[in-house]
Coordinates of C-alpha atoms in Angstrom, one line a residue:
Chain A
X24 CA 126.8 117.5 125.6
X25 CA 129.1 115.1 123.8
X26 CA 132.7 115.3 124.8
X27 CA 133.9 114.0 121.4
X28 CA 135.2 116.8 119.2
X29 CA 134.4 115.3 115.9
X30 CA 133.1 117.2 112.9
X31 CA 129.4 116.5 112.3
X32 CA 129.0 114.0 109.5
X33 CA 127.0 116.5 107.5
X34 CA 130.1 118.7 107.2
X35 CA 132.4 116.1 105.8
X36 CA 131.2 116.4 102.3
X37 CA 132.4 113.1 101.0
X38 CA 129.7 111.2 102.7
X39 CA 126.6 110.7 100.9
X40 CA 123.3 111.5 102.6
X41 CA 121.1 108.6 103.4
X42 CA 118.0 110.7 102.7
X43 CA 117.9 113.9 100.7
X44 CA 114.7 115.8 100.1
X45 CA 114.7 118.8 97.8
X46 CA 111.9 121.3 97.1
X47 CA 109.3 118.7 98.1
X48 CA 105.7 119.7 97.9
X49 CA 102.5 117.9 98.6
X50 CA 98.9 118.8 97.6
X51 CA 95.5 117.3 97.9
X52 CA 92.6 118.0 95.6
X53 CA 89.6 119.7 96.9
X54 CA 86.2 120.1 95.2
X55 CA 84.4 123.3 95.5
X56 CA 80.8 123.7 94.3
X57 CA 80.7 120.1 93.4
X58 CA 83.0 120.0 90.3
X59 CA 85.6 122.6 90.5
X60 CA 88.8 120.9 91.4
X61 CA 91.4 122.9 93.2
X62 CA 94.5 121.7 95.0
X63 CA 95.4 122.5 98.6
X64 CA 99.1 122.7 99.2
X65 CA 100.0 121.1 102.6
X66 CA 103.7 121.0 102.2
X67 CA 105.9 123.4 100.3
X68 CA 109.6 123.8 99.6
X69 CA 110.5 121.1 102.1
X70 CA 114.2 120.3 102.3
X71 CA 116.2 118.0 104.6
X72 CA 119.2 115.7 104.5
X73 CA 119.9 112.9 106.9
X74 CA 123.3 111.3 107.0
X75 CA 124.1 107.8 108.3
X76 CA 124.3 107.8 112.1
X77 CA 122.6 111.1 112.4
X78 CA 119.3 111.9 114.2
X79 CA 117.4 114.8 112.7
X80 CA 114.4 116.0 114.5
X81 CA 111.5 117.6 112.6
X82 CA 109.7 119.9 115.1
X83 CA 106.4 121.4 114.3
X84 CA 103.0 122.1 115.9
X85 CA 100.1 119.9 115.3
X86 CA 98.5 120.5 111.9
X87 CA 101.8 121.5 110.3
X88 CA 101.9 118.4 108.1
X89 CA 104.6 116.5 110.0
X90 CA 103.0 113.1 109.7
X91 CA 102.3 113.5 106.0
X92 CA 106.0 114.0 105.6
X93 CA 106.6 110.5 107.0
X94 CA 104.0 109.1 104.7
X95 CA 105.5 110.9 101.7
X96 CA 108.9 109.3 102.2
X97 CA 107.4 105.9 102.8
X98 CA 105.1 106.3 99.8
X99 CA 102.0 105.5 101.7
X100 CA 100.1 108.7 100.8
X101 CA 96.5 108.5 99.7
X102 CA 96.0 107.9 95.9
X103 CA 94.8 111.4 95.2
X104 CA 97.9 113.2 96.7
X105 CA 100.0 115.2 94.3
X106 CA 103.6 115.5 95.0
X107 CA 106.4 117.6 93.6
X108 CA 110.2 117.9 94.1
X109 CA 112.7 115.1 94.6
X110 CA 113.5 112.6 97.3
X111 CA 116.7 110.6 97.1
X112 CA 117.6 107.6 99.2
X113 CA 121.3 106.7 99.2
X114 CA 121.8 108.9 96.1
X115 CA 119.1 107.3 94.0
X116 CA 115.8 108.9 93.3
X117 CA 112.8 107.4 95.2
X118 CA 110.1 106.3 92.8
X119 CA 106.9 104.7 93.8
X120 CA 108.2 101.3 92.9
X121 CA 111.4 101.8 94.8
X122 CA 109.4 103.0 97.9
X123 CA 107.4 99.8 97.8
X124 CA 110.6 97.8 97.8
X125 CA 112.3 99.8 100.5
X126 CA 109.6 100.4 103.0
X127 CA 109.6 97.8 105.8
X128 CA 113.1 96.8 104.7
X129 CA 115.6 99.6 104.2
X130 CA 113.2 102.3 105.5
X131 CA 111.3 101.5 108.6
X132 CA 108.6 103.4 110.5
X133 CA 107.9 103.7 114.2
X134 CA 104.3 104.7 114.1
X135 CA 102.7 107.3 116.2
X136 CA 100.1 105.1 117.9
X137 CA 100.7 102.0 120.0
X138 CA 97.5 100.7 118.4
X139 CA 99.7 99.8 115.4
X140 CA 100.5 96.6 117.3
X141 CA 98.5 93.5 116.4
X142 CA 96.2 93.0 119.4
X143 CA 95.9 89.3 118.8
X144 CA 99.5 88.4 118.4
X145 CA 102.1 88.0 121.2
X146 CA 104.7 90.8 121.0
X147 CA 107.7 88.5 120.5
X148 CA 106.1 87.0 117.4
X149 CA 105.3 90.4 116.0
X150 CA 108.9 91.5 116.2
X151 CA 110.2 88.2 114.9
X152 CA 107.8 88.3 111.9
X153 CA 109.8 91.1 110.3
X154 CA 113.2 89.3 110.4
X155 CA 113.9 87.5 107.1
X156 CA 116.4 85.0 108.5
X157 CA 114.1 82.3 110.0
X158 CA 116.9 80.8 112.1
X159 CA 118.0 84.0 113.6
X160 CA 114.7 85.7 114.2
X161 CA 114.3 84.5 117.8
X162 CA 117.8 85.6 118.8
X163 CA 117.4 89.0 117.1
X164 CA 114.1 89.6 118.8
X165 CA 115.5 88.6 122.2
X166 CA 118.6 90.8 121.8
X167 CA 116.4 93.8 120.8
X168 CA 114.1 93.3 123.8
X169 CA 117.1 93.0 126.1
X170 CA 118.8 96.1 124.7
X171 CA 115.6 98.1 125.2
X172 CA 115.3 96.9 128.8
X173 CA 112.1 94.9 128.3
X174 CA 111.6 92.1 130.9
X175 CA 112.4 88.7 129.6
X176 CA 108.8 87.5 129.6
X177 CA 107.5 90.4 127.5
X178 CA 107.6 88.3 124.3
X179 CA 104.9 86.0 125.7
X180 CA 102.6 88.9 126.3
X181 CA 99.8 90.4 124.2
X182 CA 99.8 94.2 123.6
X183 CA 96.9 94.8 126.1
X184 CA 99.1 93.4 128.9
X185 CA 101.7 96.1 128.4
X186 CA 101.9 99.6 129.7
X187 CA 102.2 102.5 127.3
X188 CA 105.9 102.8 127.7
X189 CA 106.5 99.1 127.2
X190 CA 104.3 99.0 124.1
X191 CA 106.4 101.9 122.6
X192 CA 109.5 99.9 123.3
X193 CA 108.1 96.9 121.4
X194 CA 107.5 99.2 118.4
X195 CA 111.1 100.4 118.7
X196 CA 112.2 96.8 118.9
X197 CA 110.6 96.2 115.6
X198 CA 112.7 98.8 114.0
X199 CA 115.8 97.6 115.8
X200 CA 115.3 94.0 114.6
X201 CA 114.9 95.2 111.1
X202 CA 117.7 95.8 108.7
X203 CA 116.5 99.4 108.1
X204 CA 119.1 102.0 107.4
X205 CA 116.6 104.9 107.8
X206 CA 114.1 104.9 110.6
X207 CA 111.3 107.4 110.7
X208 CA 109.9 107.8 114.2
X209 CA 106.6 109.6 114.0
X210 CA 105.8 111.3 117.3
X211 CA 107.0 108.3 119.4
X212 CA 106.9 110.0 122.8
X213 CA 103.5 111.6 123.6
X214 CA 102.0 111.2 127.1
X215 CA 105.0 109.6 128.8
X216 CA 106.2 110.7 132.1
X217 CA 109.7 112.0 132.7
X218 CA 111.4 108.7 133.5
X219 CA 109.8 106.7 130.7
X220 CA 110.4 109.5 128.3
X221 CA 114.1 109.6 129.1
X222 CA 114.4 105.9 128.6
X223 CA 112.5 105.8 125.3
X224 CA 114.6 108.7 124.0
X225 CA 117.7 106.7 125.0
X226 CA 116.3 103.7 123.1
X227 CA 115.8 105.8 120.0
X228 CA 119.4 107.1 120.3
X229 CA 120.5 103.4 120.5
X230 CA 118.8 102.9 117.1
X231 CA 121.2 105.4 115.5
X232 CA 124.2 103.2 116.4
X233 CA 125.3 101.0 113.5
X234 CA 125.1 104.1 111.3
X235 CA 121.4 104.2 110.9
X236 CA 119.8 107.5 110.1
X237 CA 116.8 108.6 112.1
X238 CA 114.1 111.2 111.3
X239 CA 112.5 112.0 114.6
X240 CA 109.1 113.7 114.1
X241 CA 107.9 115.5 117.2
X242 CA 106.1 118.5 118.6
X243 CA 108.2 118.3 121.8
X244 CA 111.3 120.5 121.4
X245 CA 112.8 119.2 124.7
X246 CA 112.7 115.6 123.4
X247 CA 114.2 116.8 120.2
X248 CA 117.1 118.6 121.9
X249 CA 117.9 115.6 124.1
X250 CA 118.9 113.3 121.2
X251 CA 118.9 115.1 117.9
X252 CA 122.0 116.3 116.1
X253 CA 120.0 118.7 113.9
X254 CA 116.6 120.2 114.3
X255 CA 114.4 121.1 111.4
X256 CA 111.7 123.6 112.3
X257 CA 108.5 123.0 110.4
X258 CA 105.7 125.6 110.2
X259 CA 102.7 125.9 108.0
X260 CA 104.0 123.2 105.7
X261 CA 107.5 124.6 105.3
X262 CA 111.0 124.2 106.8
X263 CA 111.8 127.6 108.3
X264 CA 115.1 126.7 109.8
X265 CA 117.4 123.8 110.3
X266 CA 119.5 124.5 113.3
X267 CA 122.2 122.6 115.2
X268 CA 121.3 121.4 118.7
X269 CA 123.8 123.8 120.2
X270 CA 122.0 126.8 118.8
X271 CA 119.1 126.3 121.2
X272 CA 120.6 128.1 124.3
X273 CA 120.4 131.3 126.3
X274 CA 117.8 133.7 124.9
X275 CA 118.0 131.9 121.5
X276 CA 120.4 134.5 120.1
X277 CA 122.1 131.8 118.0
X278 CA 118.8 130.8 116.3
X279 CA 118.2 132.2 112.9
X280 CA 114.5 132.4 112.4
X281 CA 112.0 134.6 114.5
X282 CA 109.6 131.6 114.7
X283 CA 112.3 129.4 116.2
X284 CA 113.3 132.1 118.6
X285 CA 109.6 132.4 119.7
X286 CA 109.3 128.7 120.1
X287 CA 112.4 128.6 122.2
X288 CA 111.2 131.5 124.4
X289 CA 107.7 130.0 124.8
X290 CA 109.0 127.1 126.9
X291 CA 108.1 127.2 130.5
X292 CA 111.8 126.9 131.4
X293 CA 112.5 130.1 129.5
X294 CA 110.1 133.1 129.2
X295 CA 106.8 131.1 128.8
X296 CA 105.8 133.9 126.4
X297 CA 103.1 133.2 123.8
X298 CA 102.9 134.5 120.3
X299 CA 99.6 135.9 119.1
X300 CA 97.6 134.2 116.3
X301 CA 97.5 130.8 114.7
X302 CA 99.5 128.9 112.2
X303 CA 98.0 129.5 108.7
X304 CA 95.8 126.7 107.5
X305 CA 96.6 124.6 104.4
X306 CA 95.2 126.4 101.4
X307 CA 95.3 129.8 103.2
X308 CA 99.0 130.3 103.3
X309 CA 100.1 133.9 102.7
X310 CA 101.8 134.8 99.4
X311 CA 104.9 136.0 101.0
X312 CA 106.7 134.5 104.0
X313 CA 104.5 131.9 105.8
X314 CA 105.3 133.4 109.2
X315 CA 104.7 137.0 108.2
X316 CA 101.3 137.5 109.9
X317 CA 102.7 136.6 113.3
X318 CA 106.3 137.8 112.9
X319 CA 107.4 140.6 115.2
X320 CA 110.0 141.9 112.7
X321 CA 108.0 141.5 109.5
X322 CA 107.9 144.3 106.9
X323 CA 105.9 145.0 103.8
X324 CA 108.6 143.3 101.8
X325 CA 107.9 140.0 103.7
X326 CA 104.2 140.2 102.7
X327 CA 104.9 140.1 99.0
X328 CA 108.0 138.0 98.7
X329 CA 108.9 134.5 99.7
X330 CA 112.3 134.1 101.3
X331 CA 114.5 131.5 99.8
X332 CA 116.6 129.1 101.9
X333 CA 120.1 130.3 102.8
X334 CA 122.9 128.8 104.8
X335 CA 123.9 131.0 107.7
X336 CA 126.3 129.9 110.4
X337 CA 126.1 126.2 109.4
X338 CA 122.3 126.1 109.4
X339 CA 119.5 126.7 107.0
X340 CA 117.1 129.5 107.3
X341 CA 114.3 131.0 105.3
X342 CA 114.0 134.7 106.4
X343 CA 115.0 138.0 104.8
X344 CA 116.3 139.3 108.1
X345 CA 118.2 136.4 109.5
Chain B
X37 CA 86.4 127.0 149.0
X38 CA 86.8 123.5 147.5
X39 CA 87.4 121.0 150.2
X40 CA 88.6 117.5 149.6
X41 CA 88.3 115.6 152.8
X42 CA 90.1 112.3 153.2
X43 CA 89.0 110.8 150.0
X44 CA 90.0 107.3 148.9
X45 CA 89.3 105.5 145.7
X46 CA 90.0 102.0 144.3
X47 CA 88.8 100.0 141.3
X48 CA 89.3 96.8 143.3
X49 CA 88.3 96.0 146.8
X50 CA 91.8 94.9 147.6
X51 CA 93.8 98.1 147.1
X52 CA 93.4 101.8 146.8
X53 CA 94.4 103.9 143.8
X54 CA 94.9 106.6 146.4
X55 CA 94.0 106.7 150.0
X56 CA 92.9 109.5 152.3
X57 CA 93.8 112.6 150.3
X58 CA 92.8 116.0 151.5
X59 CA 93.4 119.4 150.1
X60 CA 91.8 122.8 150.0
X61 CA 91.5 125.2 147.1
X62 CA 90.5 128.8 147.5
X63 CA 88.8 130.9 144.9
X64 CA 91.4 132.8 142.8
X65 CA 94.1 130.3 143.8
X66 CA 96.1 128.3 141.3
X67 CA 97.3 125.1 142.9
X68 CA 99.7 122.6 141.2
X69 CA 99.6 118.9 141.7
X70 CA 102.8 117.2 140.7
X71 CA 103.5 113.5 140.1
X72 CA 104.8 111.0 137.6
X73 CA 102.4 109.1 135.4
X74 CA 100.5 106.0 136.7
X75 CA 100.1 107.2 140.3
X76 CA 96.4 108.1 140.1
X77 CA 96.4 111.8 139.4
X78 CA 93.8 111.5 136.6
X79 CA 91.6 109.3 138.7
X80 CA 91.9 111.8 141.5
X81 CA 90.8 114.6 139.1
X82 CA 87.8 112.5 138.0
X83 CA 86.7 112.0 141.6
X84 CA 87.0 115.6 142.5
X85 CA 85.1 116.7 139.4
X86 CA 82.3 114.2 140.1
X87 CA 82.9 111.7 137.3
X88 CA 83.7 109.0 139.8
X89 CA 82.4 108.5 143.3
X90 CA 84.9 108.4 146.2
X91 CA 84.7 105.2 148.2
X92 CA 85.5 107.1 151.4
X93 CA 85.6 110.8 152.3
X94 CA 83.8 113.8 150.9
X95 CA 84.1 116.7 148.6
X96 CA 82.5 120.0 149.6
X97 CA 82.2 122.9 147.2
X98 CA 81.5 126.2 148.8
X99 CA 79.8 124.5 151.7
X100 CA 77.7 122.2 149.7
X101 CA 78.1 118.6 148.3
X102 CA 77.7 118.9 144.5
X103 CA 74.6 117.1 143.2
X104 CA 74.8 114.4 140.6
X105 CA 72.2 116.2 138.6
X106 CA 72.8 119.5 136.7
X107 CA 76.0 121.3 136.2
X108 CA 78.9 120.6 138.6
X109 CA 80.7 123.8 139.7
X110 CA 83.9 121.8 139.4
X111 CA 84.8 121.4 135.8
X112 CA 87.5 119.1 134.4
X113 CA 89.6 119.6 131.3
X114 CA 91.7 116.7 130.1
X115 CA 94.6 115.8 127.9
X116 CA 92.7 114.7 124.8
X117 CA 90.2 117.3 123.6
X118 CA 89.3 115.2 120.6
X119 CA 88.0 112.5 122.8
X120 CA 85.5 114.7 124.6
X121 CA 83.9 116.2 121.5
X122 CA 81.2 114.5 119.4
X123 CA 83.0 113.9 116.0
X124 CA 79.7 114.2 114.1
X125 CA 78.8 117.6 115.4
X126 CA 79.8 121.0 113.9
X127 CA 81.8 123.0 116.5
X128 CA 78.8 125.4 116.9
X129 CA 76.7 122.5 117.9
X130 CA 79.4 121.5 120.4
X131 CA 79.2 124.9 122.0
X132 CA 75.4 125.1 121.8
X133 CA 75.1 122.0 124.0
X134 CA 76.7 123.9 126.9
X135 CA 74.8 127.2 126.4
X136 CA 75.2 130.5 124.7
X137 CA 78.6 132.2 124.5
X138 CA 79.1 135.8 123.7
X139 CA 81.3 136.7 120.7
X140 CA 83.6 138.7 123.0
X141 CA 84.1 135.7 125.3
X142 CA 85.0 133.4 122.4
X143 CA 87.3 136.0 121.0
X144 CA 89.0 136.2 124.4
X145 CA 89.7 132.5 124.2
X146 CA 91.0 132.9 120.6
X147 CA 88.2 131.0 119.0
X148 CA 87.6 132.2 115.4
X149 CA 84.1 132.5 114.1
X150 CA 85.2 130.5 111.1
X151 CA 85.8 127.4 113.1
X152 CA 82.1 127.2 114.0
X153 CA 81.2 125.6 110.7
X154 CA 83.9 122.9 111.0
X155 CA 83.9 119.4 112.3
X156 CA 86.4 118.5 115.1
X157 CA 88.6 116.6 112.7
X158 CA 89.2 119.8 110.8
X159 CA 90.7 121.6 113.8
X160 CA 94.1 121.1 115.6
X161 CA 94.4 119.9 119.2
X162 CA 95.1 123.4 120.5
X163 CA 92.1 124.8 118.7
X164 CA 89.9 122.1 120.1
X165 CA 91.2 122.6 123.6
X166 CA 90.0 126.2 123.4
X167 CA 86.5 124.9 122.8
X168 CA 86.8 122.6 125.8
X169 CA 87.8 125.6 127.9
X170 CA 84.8 127.6 126.6
X171 CA 82.4 124.8 127.5
X172 CA 83.9 124.5 131.0
X173 CA 83.8 128.2 131.7
X174 CA 80.1 128.6 132.1
X175 CA 78.8 131.0 134.8
X176 CA 78.1 128.1 137.2
X177 CA 81.7 127.0 137.2
X178 CA 83.7 128.0 140.3
X179 CA 86.6 125.6 140.1
X180 CA 88.6 124.3 137.2
X181 CA 90.8 121.2 137.1
X182 CA 93.3 121.1 134.3
X183 CA 94.7 117.6 134.0
X184 CA 97.7 117.7 131.6
X185 CA 95.7 120.2 129.6
X186 CA 98.5 121.2 127.3
X187 CA 100.7 118.2 127.3
X188 CA 100.0 117.4 123.7
X189 CA 100.5 120.9 122.4
X190 CA 103.6 122.7 121.0
X191 CA 105.3 125.3 123.1
X192 CA 103.8 128.4 121.6
X193 CA 100.2 127.1 121.6
X194 CA 100.8 125.9 125.2
X195 CA 101.9 129.3 126.3
X196 CA 99.0 130.9 124.5
X197 CA 96.4 128.7 126.2
X198 CA 97.9 129.3 129.7
X199 CA 98.0 133.0 129.1
X200 CA 94.3 133.0 128.4
X201 CA 93.4 130.6 131.2
X202 CA 95.3 132.4 133.9
X203 CA 93.7 135.7 132.8
X204 CA 90.2 134.2 133.0
X205 CA 90.8 132.5 136.3
X206 CA 91.9 135.8 137.8
X207 CA 89.0 137.7 136.2
X208 CA 86.3 135.3 137.4
X209 CA 88.1 134.5 140.6
X210 CA 88.0 130.7 139.9
X211 CA 90.0 128.2 141.9
X212 CA 92.2 126.2 139.7
X213 CA 93.9 122.8 140.2
X214 CA 96.7 122.2 137.7
X215 CA 97.8 118.5 137.4
X216 CA 101.0 117.8 135.5
X217 CA 104.2 115.8 135.5
X218 CA 105.9 118.9 134.1
X219 CA 107.4 120.7 137.1
X220 CA 108.7 123.7 135.1
X221 CA 105.1 124.4 133.9
X222 CA 103.7 124.2 137.4
X223 CA 106.4 126.6 138.6
X224 CA 105.4 129.1 136.0
X225 CA 101.7 128.9 136.5
X226 CA 100.9 128.0 140.1
X227 CA 100.8 129.8 143.5
X228 CA 101.8 126.7 145.3
X229 CA 102.6 123.1 144.3
X230 CA 101.7 119.9 146.1
X231 CA 103.3 116.5 145.5
X232 CA 100.7 113.9 144.8
X233 CA 102.8 111.0 146.2
X234 CA 103.3 112.9 149.4
X235 CA 99.6 113.7 149.7
X236 CA 98.7 110.1 149.5
X237 CA 101.3 109.2 152.1
X238 CA 104.2 108.1 150.0
X239 CA 107.6 109.7 149.8
X240 CA 108.3 112.8 147.7
X241 CA 109.0 112.4 144.0
X242 CA 110.4 115.9 143.7

């Protein structure tokens, strides 16, 4: 818990969000019986704002479309993807052209897999290669490695000589050495033990210094709670709730959405209680609320109507009974 | 009873991954094995399940040494279900390889009939893990080793899988070894918990 009693950046309205996503949707064509083209919606009504210096976690189970979200912002979706809604970066609409200019520069990705490292290039060189200023690149790389606690000789090593945790840190160093103002970390913590996890999370937190904004995509709610300011809960391709970190406490009574409450209670530290059923698959999403088939408090009304997003107690929620 | 007697294993001649570990697992018992990553828990699981051969010591399952041929009564479920399933097979072929499963059993595991006509890439990690469980839970199986079985899954799916597994373990009186670096999970699922480091002669990591 931070001891500083400052208002969250998102509440001082003068500040412009670094990233603002409104009503974003994403669909892929599917061909039935050979020629009939239909679209499968994988993301619907997605909304999110990230302010400078803020870490926003996007928490969702596998298959909820989280990684596609990262691809959408970077503009690296497959050719046939159809998108809707608007994405703004520093107040200006993101077009395909602008995405091409920004990605790798103002917007940087920490990829999910450590396989993203070039297996044939020493790690130091890989990190240096993204720094524009030729004279400073060595210094910047060294500083980043030092800050992340990588041993001094790591830059002389090839990726296969590193442990999983060290390879992750090299990926983070790449983002740190860049001039990116927005960093998208796509599931950067799987399969790490407690100690390494804590260190890597601390490293990601370090990235948010210098007013960088971070979108932290993860399925691990613990990891999210450790470093994020806000948590967007993603389910079946939609944002069901955006809660503050403090809302995740006790029995989850401060949480707004029944899914978020269930997620919180399912943790082994809490009740370890499961919820029946599965997340709806893309293309088979119910007409009404996306969570209705599994919701303990759903009514007939939820079956037929889709809840709009509302602001309740400084957080966003999409539920008629919140 | 699954008896692990003083087993040691090393990839190199010069040093052991673990040395002289012994433990006993009774039918119907759920035993936790805790330790941080990189200390040989997974290698230990592979040795006990018969994927690797111990350099020293023995493993005795219900009074017998498991044969290399045929089905091992000790079955292992790992962290990455997608790595253990043929990507070119439909899910029904995947199941077929291990035998015939009744519709009730599959339903119990939460496997939908619709998934049978899909390829592994069209299912999520939690869904695939259920298939791995089904394959492991054939009648010959007496002991189950879950090595970080739900680490990659979200909290709700994780709780779902454990609810099912613990029910089946109780029902079939299987012995279960749960390997994890997540202490809170072990505390919720296991009858007793051992520290891997302590077992292999090191100091406790608790």
